[in-house]
Amino acid sequence: MEFEPFEQAHQKFLADHLAHRFGERKGRLLRGHNFAEKLLLQNVWWPLFGNFDNLHPEYEIYDWNRKSQFLDFAFLTPYGRFGIECDGFQSHIKEMDREKFSYALNRDTFLTGMGWKMIHFSFDDIQHRPEICRMLLQLVIGPHMLQNAPSSAISISPEEKEVIRFAINLGKPIRPKDLTSQCGINFRTARKRLHSLAEKGILRPIGRGTVTRYYELKPDAWRCLL
């Protein structure tokens, strides 16, 4: 299958949205979709999706006072609404006073309450460390990324997924007794779940000889949550 080049797809993407917008919504798209926003699409979005389906640039939303605001991108699916923002240090930190800072936090909290999932990337990461942005975007929107989700015959139970989430949040090798206090299960069940994940190649046993003391997450373990 031959994929459409990014530049050609990007031009069509903008043209389609401009054709269906009028007034300030159209003006905002012309003014607001610049180098940083295009780079986010090129370095982060396009390598994962290969298309712009359900993605809307400079998407208008309203705050609690019905004040109009624009998200850099909105990804609208039957399964959820995601707001994606490219934050430049100069515009979002240096030029932000206390009132604007408070408003930005309150806006995100309001949108969360309205069912949005907000995703923020720094321009520096988009430009120099896009692999981090792709990993985080895939982790958040993973259930909707069927096109690029790695195929696997491994079956992961809901209980095992909870273990993986806990291990990620723990940030260090996990022990059976960590699970007993976190999940309210006995030591034998905790050890059984960790051993099962090790057999599936998601955890790496750490110990001496045949005695395992800890289990360490392998680098791509988070993909099992997609």
PDB file of C-alpha atoms in Angstrom:
ATOM      1  CA  MET A   1       0.000   0.000   0.000  1.00  0.00           C
ATOM      2  CA  GLU A   2       1.395   3.383  -1.000  1.00  0.00           C
ATOM      3  CA  PHE A   3       1.019   6.105   1.606  1.00  0.00           C
ATOM      4  CA  GLU A   4       0.317   9.739   0.769  1.00  0.00           C
ATOM      5  CA  PRO A   5       3.314  12.061   1.398  1.00  0.00           C
ATOM      6  CA  PHE A   6       3.022  14.282   4.468  1.00  0.00           C
ATOM      7  CA  GLU A   7       3.275  17.621   2.630  1.00  0.00           C
ATOM      8  CA  GLN A   8       0.537  16.712   0.185  1.00  0.00           C
ATOM      9  CA  ALA A   9      -1.716  15.370   2.951  1.00  0.00           C
ATOM     10  CA  HIS A  10      -1.078  18.430   5.127  1.00  0.00           C
ATOM     11  CA  GLN A  11      -2.020  20.868   2.368  1.00  0.00           C
ATOM     12  CA  LYS A  12      -5.224  18.940   1.707  1.00  0.00           C
ATOM     13  CA  PHE A  13      -5.955  18.792   5.445  1.00  0.00           C
ATOM     14  CA  LEU A  14      -5.777  22.575   5.790  1.00  0.00           C
ATOM     15  CA  ALA A  15      -7.640  23.237   2.552  1.00  0.00           C
ATOM     16  CA  ASP A  16     -10.536  21.001   3.615  1.00  0.00           C
ATOM     17  CA  HIS A  17     -10.904  22.751   6.962  1.00  0.00           C
ATOM     18  CA  LEU A  18     -10.571  26.241   5.471  1.00  0.00           C
ATOM     19  CA  ALA A  19     -13.278  25.432   2.946  1.00  0.00           C
ATOM     20  CA  HIS A  20     -15.751  24.688   5.737  1.00  0.00           C
ATOM     21  CA  ARG A  21     -14.963  27.663   7.978  1.00  0.00           C
ATOM     22  CA  PHE A  22     -16.061  31.264   7.974  1.00  0.00           C
ATOM     23  CA  GLY A  23     -15.400  34.428   9.951  1.00  0.00           C
ATOM     24  CA  GLU A  24     -13.144  34.246  13.003  1.00  0.00           C
ATOM     25  CA  ARG A  25     -12.880  30.446  12.893  1.00  0.00           C
ATOM     26  CA  LYS A  26     -11.354  30.666   9.435  1.00  0.00           C
ATOM     27  CA  GLY A  27      -9.171  33.624  10.394  1.00  0.00           C
ATOM     28  CA  ARG A  28      -7.898  31.804  13.456  1.00  0.00           C
ATOM     29  CA  LEU A  29      -6.881  28.813  11.351  1.00  0.00           C
ATOM     30  CA  LEU A  30      -5.025  31.057   8.917  1.00  0.00           C
ATOM     31  CA  ARG A  31      -3.230  32.894  11.748  1.00  0.00           C
ATOM     32  CA  GLY A  32      -2.818  30.144  14.312  1.00  0.00           C
ATOM     33  CA  HIS A  33      -1.644  27.123  12.350  1.00  0.00           C
ATOM     34  CA  ASN A  34       2.037  27.940  11.982  1.00  0.00           C
ATOM     35  CA  PHE A  35       5.450  26.267  12.076  1.00  0.00           C
ATOM     36  CA  ALA A  36       5.091  24.732  15.550  1.00  0.00           C
ATOM     37  CA  GLU A  37       1.675  23.221  14.851  1.00  0.00           C
ATOM     38  CA  LYS A  38       2.804  21.820  11.513  1.00  0.00           C
ATOM     39  CA  LEU A  39       5.912  20.344  13.133  1.00  0.00           C
ATOM     40  CA  LEU A  40       3.751  18.593  15.741  1.00  0.00           C
ATOM     41  CA  LEU A  41       1.819  16.971  12.912  1.00  0.00           C
ATOM     42  CA  GLN A  42       4.954  16.065  10.981  1.00  0.00           C
ATOM     43  CA  ASN A  43       7.102  14.743  13.853  1.00  0.00           C
ATOM     44  CA  VAL A  44       4.505  13.334  16.221  1.00  0.00           C
ATOM     45  CA  TRP A  45       1.068  12.744  14.704  1.00  0.00           C
ATOM     46  CA  TRP A  46       1.879  11.604  11.166  1.00  0.00           C
ATOM     47  CA  PRO A  47       4.400   8.849  12.092  1.00  0.00           C
ATOM     48  CA  LEU A  48       1.768   7.255  14.349  1.00  0.00           C
ATOM     49  CA  PHE A  49      -1.424   7.679  12.328  1.00  0.00           C
ATOM     50  CA  GLY A  50      -0.432   8.339   8.728  1.00  0.00           C
ATOM     51  CA  ASN A  51      -3.641  10.353   8.292  1.00  0.00           C
ATOM     52  CA  PHE A  52      -5.565  13.272   9.812  1.00  0.00           C
ATOM     53  CA  ASP A  53      -8.906  11.539  10.296  1.00  0.00           C
ATOM     54  CA  ASN A  54     -11.011  13.052  13.104  1.00  0.00           C
ATOM     55  CA  LEU A  55      -8.345  15.717  13.743  1.00  0.00           C
ATOM     56  CA  HIS A  56      -9.396  19.383  13.773  1.00  0.00           C
ATOM     57  CA  PRO A  57      -6.860  22.250  13.787  1.00  0.00           C
ATOM     58  CA  GLU A  58      -7.541  25.457  15.763  1.00  0.00           C
ATOM     59  CA  TYR A  59     -10.722  24.005  17.230  1.00  0.00           C
ATOM     60  CA  GLU A  60     -13.076  26.420  18.975  1.00  0.00           C
ATOM     61  CA  ILE A  61     -14.251  25.611  22.499  1.00  0.00           C
ATOM     62  CA  TYR A  62     -15.919  27.682  25.215  1.00  0.00           C
ATOM     63  CA  ASP A  63     -14.988  28.156  28.863  1.00  0.00           C
ATOM     64  CA  TRP A  64     -17.360  28.367  31.849  1.00  0.00           C
ATOM     65  CA  ASN A  65     -18.176  31.988  30.950  1.00  0.00           C
ATOM     66  CA  ARG A  66     -18.911  31.076  27.321  1.00  0.00           C
ATOM     67  CA  LYS A  67     -15.673  32.777  26.336  1.00  0.00           C
ATOM     68  CA  SER A  68     -14.363  31.493  23.008  1.00  0.00           C
ATOM     69  CA  GLN A  69     -10.973  29.758  23.023  1.00  0.00           C
ATOM     70  CA  PHE A  70      -9.090  27.713  20.449  1.00  0.00           C
ATOM     71  CA  LEU A  71      -7.231  24.440  20.950  1.00  0.00           C
ATOM     72  CA  ASP A  72      -4.248  23.789  18.675  1.00  0.00           C
ATOM     73  CA  PHE A  73      -5.880  20.464  17.750  1.00  0.00           C
ATOM     74  CA  ALA A  74      -8.941  18.493  18.744  1.00  0.00           C
ATOM     75  CA  PHE A  75      -9.103  14.756  18.108  1.00  0.00           C
ATOM     76  CA  LEU A  76     -12.795  13.876  18.119  1.00  0.00           C
ATOM     77  CA  THR A  77     -13.791  10.215  18.137  1.00  0.00           C
ATOM     78  CA  PRO A  78     -16.859   8.247  19.241  1.00  0.00           C
ATOM     79  CA  TYR A  79     -14.749   7.056  22.169  1.00  0.00           C
ATOM     80  CA  GLY A  80     -13.516  10.364  23.534  1.00  0.00           C
ATOM     81  CA  ARG A  81     -12.457  13.952  22.926  1.00  0.00           C
ATOM     82  CA  PHE A  82      -8.795  14.889  23.113  1.00  0.00           C
ATOM     83  CA  GLY A  83      -7.315  18.387  23.112  1.00  0.00           C
ATOM     84  CA  ILE A  84      -3.706  18.569  21.914  1.00  0.00           C
ATOM     85  CA  GLU A  85      -1.603  21.648  22.585  1.00  0.00           C
ATOM     86  CA  CYS A  86       1.886  22.704  21.487  1.00  0.00           C
ATOM     87  CA  ASP A  87       3.303  24.920  24.232  1.00  0.00           C
ATOM     88  CA  GLY A  88       6.243  27.167  23.413  1.00  0.00           C
ATOM     89  CA  PHE A  89       8.357  28.327  26.363  1.00  0.00           C
ATOM     90  CA  GLN A  90       8.352  31.953  25.216  1.00  0.00           C
ATOM     91  CA  SER A  91       4.611  32.322  24.760  1.00  0.00           C
ATOM     92  CA  HIS A  92       3.376  30.010  27.505  1.00  0.00           C
ATOM     93  CA  ILE A  93       5.854  30.764  30.293  1.00  0.00           C
ATOM     94  CA  LYS A  94       7.850  33.953  29.810  1.00  0.00           C
ATOM     95  CA  GLU A  95       4.932  36.005  28.531  1.00  0.00           C
ATOM     96  CA  MET A  96       2.346  34.569  30.951  1.00  0.00           C
ATOM     97  CA  ASP A  97       1.343  36.642  33.979  1.00  0.00           C
ATOM     98  CA  ARG A  98      -0.358  35.264  37.097  1.00  0.00           C
ATOM     99  CA  GLU A  99      -3.864  35.839  35.773  1.00  0.00           C
ATOM    100  CA  LYS A 100      -3.163  34.068  32.478  1.00  0.00           C
ATOM    101  CA  PHE A 101      -1.432  31.236  34.321  1.00  0.00           C
ATOM    102  CA  SER A 102      -4.450  30.721  36.586  1.00  0.00           C
ATOM    103  CA  TYR A 103      -6.830  30.884  33.634  1.00  0.00           C
ATOM    104  CA  ALA A 104      -4.851  28.239  31.712  1.00  0.00           C
ATOM    105  CA  LEU A 105      -5.048  25.836  34.647  1.00  0.00           C
ATOM    106  CA  ASN A 106      -8.736  26.512  35.231  1.00  0.00           C
ATOM    107  CA  ARG A 107      -9.516  26.071  31.549  1.00  0.00           C
ATOM    108  CA  ASP A 108      -7.901  22.637  31.432  1.00  0.00           C
ATOM    109  CA  THR A 109      -9.693  21.613  34.613  1.00  0.00           C
ATOM    110  CA  PHE A 110     -13.008  22.830  33.188  1.00  0.00           C
ATOM    111  CA  LEU A 111     -12.459  20.918  29.952  1.00  0.00           C
ATOM    112  CA  THR A 112     -11.564  17.799  31.937  1.00  0.00           C
ATOM    113  CA  GLY A 113     -14.861  18.157  33.770  1.00  0.00           C
ATOM    114  CA  MET A 114     -16.605  18.428  30.393  1.00  0.00           C
ATOM    115  CA  GLY A 115     -15.134  15.125  29.262  1.00  0.00           C
ATOM    116  CA  TRP A 116     -12.014  16.272  27.420  1.00  0.00           C
ATOM    117  CA  LYS A 117      -8.582  14.705  27.839  1.00  0.00           C
ATOM    118  CA  MET A 118      -5.959  17.430  27.489  1.00  0.00           C
ATOM    119  CA  ILE A 119      -2.495  16.619  26.133  1.00  0.00           C
ATOM    120  CA  HIS A 120       0.338  19.159  26.212  1.00  0.00           C
ATOM    121  CA  PHE A 121       3.693  18.932  24.432  1.00  0.00           C
ATOM    122  CA  SER A 122       6.518  21.450  24.590  1.00  0.00           C
ATOM    123  CA  PHE A 123       7.826  22.818  21.320  1.00  0.00           C
ATOM    124  CA  ASP A 124      11.357  21.763  22.349  1.00  0.00           C
ATOM    125  CA  ASP A 125      10.267  18.126  22.685  1.00  0.00           C
ATOM    126  CA  ILE A 126       8.345  18.243  19.408  1.00  0.00           C
ATOM    127  CA  GLN A 127      11.426  19.570  17.639  1.00  0.00           C
ATOM    128  CA  HIS A 128      14.243  17.681  19.357  1.00  0.00           C
ATOM    129  CA  ARG A 129      12.679  14.715  21.181  1.00  0.00           C
ATOM    130  CA  PRO A 130       9.606  13.748  19.142  1.00  0.00           C
ATOM    131  CA  GLU A 131       9.946  10.082  20.119  1.00  0.00           C
ATOM    132  CA  ILE A 132       8.939  11.034  23.681  1.00  0.00           C
ATOM    133  CA  CYS A 133       5.871  12.860  22.383  1.00  0.00           C
ATOM    134  CA  ARG A 134       4.917   9.905  20.181  1.00  0.00           C
ATOM    135  CA  MET A 135       5.242   7.506  23.101  1.00  0.00           C
ATOM    136  CA  LEU A 136       3.068   9.675  25.355  1.00  0.00           C
ATOM    137  CA  LEU A 137       0.482  10.336  22.651  1.00  0.00           C
ATOM    138  CA  GLN A 138       0.232   6.631  21.907  1.00  0.00           C
ATOM    139  CA  LEU A 139      -0.146   5.871  25.602  1.00  0.00           C
ATOM    140  CA  VAL A 140      -3.044   8.336  25.957  1.00  0.00           C
ATOM    141  CA  ILE A 141      -4.824   7.695  22.649  1.00  0.00           C
ATOM    142  CA  GLY A 142      -3.663   4.103  22.246  1.00  0.00           C
ATOM    143  CA  PRO A 143      -7.132   2.468  22.209  1.00  0.00           C
ATOM    144  CA  HIS A 144      -7.954   4.514  19.077  1.00  0.00           C
ATOM    145  CA  MET A 145      -4.735   3.695  17.263  1.00  0.00           C
ATOM    146  CA  LEU A 146      -5.671   0.331  15.848  1.00  0.00           C
ATOM    147  CA  GLN A 147      -3.782   0.983  12.618  1.00  0.00           C
ATOM    148  CA  ASN A 148      -0.395   1.042  14.323  1.00  0.00           C
ATOM    149  CA  ALA A 149      -1.026  -1.033  17.421  1.00  0.00           C
ATOM    150  CA  PRO A 150       1.457  -3.907  17.515  1.00  0.00           C
ATOM    151  CA  SER A 151      -0.166  -7.251  16.898  1.00  0.00           C
ATOM    152  CA  SER A 152       0.341  -9.707  19.690  1.00  0.00           C
ATOM    153  CA  ALA A 153      -0.962 -13.114  20.672  1.00  0.00           C
ATOM    154  CA  ILE A 154      -0.257 -12.370  24.336  1.00  0.00           C
ATOM    155  CA  SER A 155      -3.388 -12.155  26.460  1.00  0.00           C
ATOM    156  CA  ILE A 156      -3.206  -9.690  29.347  1.00  0.00           C
ATOM    157  CA  SER A 157      -5.922  -9.882  31.990  1.00  0.00           C
ATOM    158  CA  PRO A 158      -7.413  -6.741  33.587  1.00  0.00           C
ATOM    159  CA  GLU A 159      -5.721  -7.697  36.864  1.00  0.00           C
ATOM    160  CA  GLU A 160      -2.357  -7.948  35.120  1.00  0.00           C
ATOM    161  CA  LYS A 161      -2.883  -4.561  33.478  1.00  0.00           C
ATOM    162  CA  GLU A 162      -3.440  -3.089  36.928  1.00  0.00           C
ATOM    163  CA  VAL A 163      -0.102  -4.568  37.975  1.00  0.00           C
ATOM    164  CA  ILE A 164       1.596  -2.954  34.968  1.00  0.00           C
ATOM    165  CA  ARG A 165       0.030   0.457  35.743  1.00  0.00           C
ATOM    166  CA  PHE A 166       1.090   0.189  39.354  1.00  0.00           C
ATOM    167  CA  ALA A 167       4.639  -0.782  38.365  1.00  0.00           C
ATOM    168  CA  ILE A 168       4.877   2.190  35.999  1.00  0.00           C
ATOM    169  CA  ASN A 169       3.720   4.574  38.736  1.00  0.00           C
ATOM    170  CA  LEU A 170       5.999   2.932  41.289  1.00  0.00           C
ATOM    171  CA  GLY A 171       9.045   3.861  39.223  1.00  0.00           C
ATOM    172  CA  LYS A 172      11.252   1.086  40.608  1.00  0.00           C
ATOM    173  CA  PRO A 173      11.420  -2.731  40.569  1.00  0.00           C
ATOM    174  CA  ILE A 174       8.267  -4.209  42.046  1.00  0.00           C
ATOM    175  CA  ARG A 175       8.007  -6.850  44.790  1.00  0.00           C
ATOM    176  CA  PRO A 176       5.118  -9.163  45.694  1.00  0.00           C
ATOM    177  CA  LYS A 177       4.647  -7.340  48.991  1.00  0.00           C
ATOM    178  CA  ASP A 178       4.195  -4.052  47.063  1.00  0.00           C
ATOM    179  CA  LEU A 179       1.149  -5.631  45.399  1.00  0.00           C
ATOM    180  CA  THR A 180      -0.272  -7.046  48.609  1.00  0.00           C
ATOM    181  CA  SER A 181      -0.578  -3.580  50.134  1.00  0.00           C
ATOM    182  CA  GLN A 182      -1.658  -1.858  46.906  1.00  0.00           C
ATOM    183  CA  CYS A 183      -4.213  -4.358  45.602  1.00  0.00           C
ATOM    184  CA  GLY A 184      -5.349  -6.003  48.826  1.00  0.00           C
ATOM    185  CA  ILE A 185      -4.362  -9.499  47.700  1.00  0.00           C
ATOM    186  CA  ASN A 186      -2.361 -12.157  49.482  1.00  0.00           C
ATOM    187  CA  PHE A 187       1.332 -12.808  48.896  1.00  0.00           C
ATOM    188  CA  ARG A 188       0.754 -15.973  46.889  1.00  0.00           C
ATOM    189  CA  THR A 189      -1.621 -14.240  44.437  1.00  0.00           C
ATOM    190  CA  ALA A 190       0.758 -11.285  44.074  1.00  0.00           C
ATOM    191  CA  ARG A 191       3.686 -13.566  43.304  1.00  0.00           C
ATOM    192  CA  LYS A 192       1.563 -15.534  40.817  1.00  0.00           C
ATOM    193  CA  ARG A 193       0.622 -12.372  38.872  1.00  0.00           C
ATOM    194  CA  LEU A 194       4.199 -11.137  38.744  1.00  0.00           C
ATOM    195  CA  HIS A 195       5.443 -14.546  37.630  1.00  0.00           C
ATOM    196  CA  SER A 196       2.784 -14.667  34.901  1.00  0.00           C
ATOM    197  CA  LEU A 197       3.849 -11.267  33.551  1.00  0.00           C
ATOM    198  CA  ALA A 198       7.478 -12.404  33.607  1.00  0.00           C
ATOM    199  CA  GLU A 199       6.593 -15.509  31.578  1.00  0.00           C
ATOM    200  CA  LYS A 200       4.848 -13.253  29.030  1.00  0.00           C
ATOM    201  CA  GLY A 201       8.015 -11.166  28.657  1.00  0.00           C
ATOM    202  CA  ILE A 202       6.604  -8.012  30.254  1.00  0.00           C
ATOM    203  CA  LEU A 203       8.594  -8.168  33.495  1.00  0.00           C
ATOM    204  CA  ARG A 204      12.219  -9.175  34.033  1.00  0.00           C
ATOM    205  CA  PRO A 205      12.953 -11.229  37.189  1.00  0.00           C
ATOM    206  CA  ILE A 206      15.808  -9.926  39.338  1.00  0.00           C
ATOM    207  CA  GLY A 207      17.446 -12.043  42.036  1.00  0.00           C
ATOM    208  CA  ARG A 208      20.169 -14.499  42.906  1.00  0.00           C
ATOM    209  CA  GLY A 209      20.203 -18.009  41.528  1.00  0.00           C
ATOM    210  CA  THR A 210      16.669 -19.386  41.432  1.00  0.00           C
ATOM    211  CA  VAL A 211      15.344 -16.901  43.998  1.00  0.00           C
ATOM    212  CA  THR A 212      13.539 -13.887  42.491  1.00  0.00           C
ATOM    213  CA  ARG A 213      13.388 -10.839  44.751  1.00  0.00           C
ATOM    214  CA  TYR A 214      12.169  -8.129  42.367  1.00  0.00           C
ATOM    215  CA  TYR A 215      10.576  -7.728  38.954  1.00  0.00           C
ATOM    216  CA  GLU A 216      11.597  -4.952  36.573  1.00  0.00           C
ATOM    217  CA  LEU A 217       9.419  -3.570  33.787  1.00  0.00           C
ATOM    218  CA  LYS A 218      10.800  -4.031  30.293  1.00  0.00           C
ATOM    219  CA  PRO A 219      11.045  -0.801  28.220  1.00  0.00           C
ATOM    220  CA  ASP A 220       7.951  -1.420  26.054  1.00  0.00           C
ATOM    221  CA  ALA A 221       5.730  -2.787  28.833  1.00  0.00           C
ATOM    222  CA  TRP A 222       3.416   0.249  28.586  1.00  0.00           C
ATOM    223  CA  ARG A 223       2.316  -0.932  25.117  1.00  0.00           C
ATOM    224  CA  CYS A 224       0.349  -3.723  26.797  1.00  0.00           C
ATOM    225  CA  LEU A 225      -2.043  -1.069  28.122  1.00  0.00           C
ATOM    226  CA  LEU A 226      -3.088   0.005  24.613  1.00  0.00           C
TER     227      LEU A 226
END
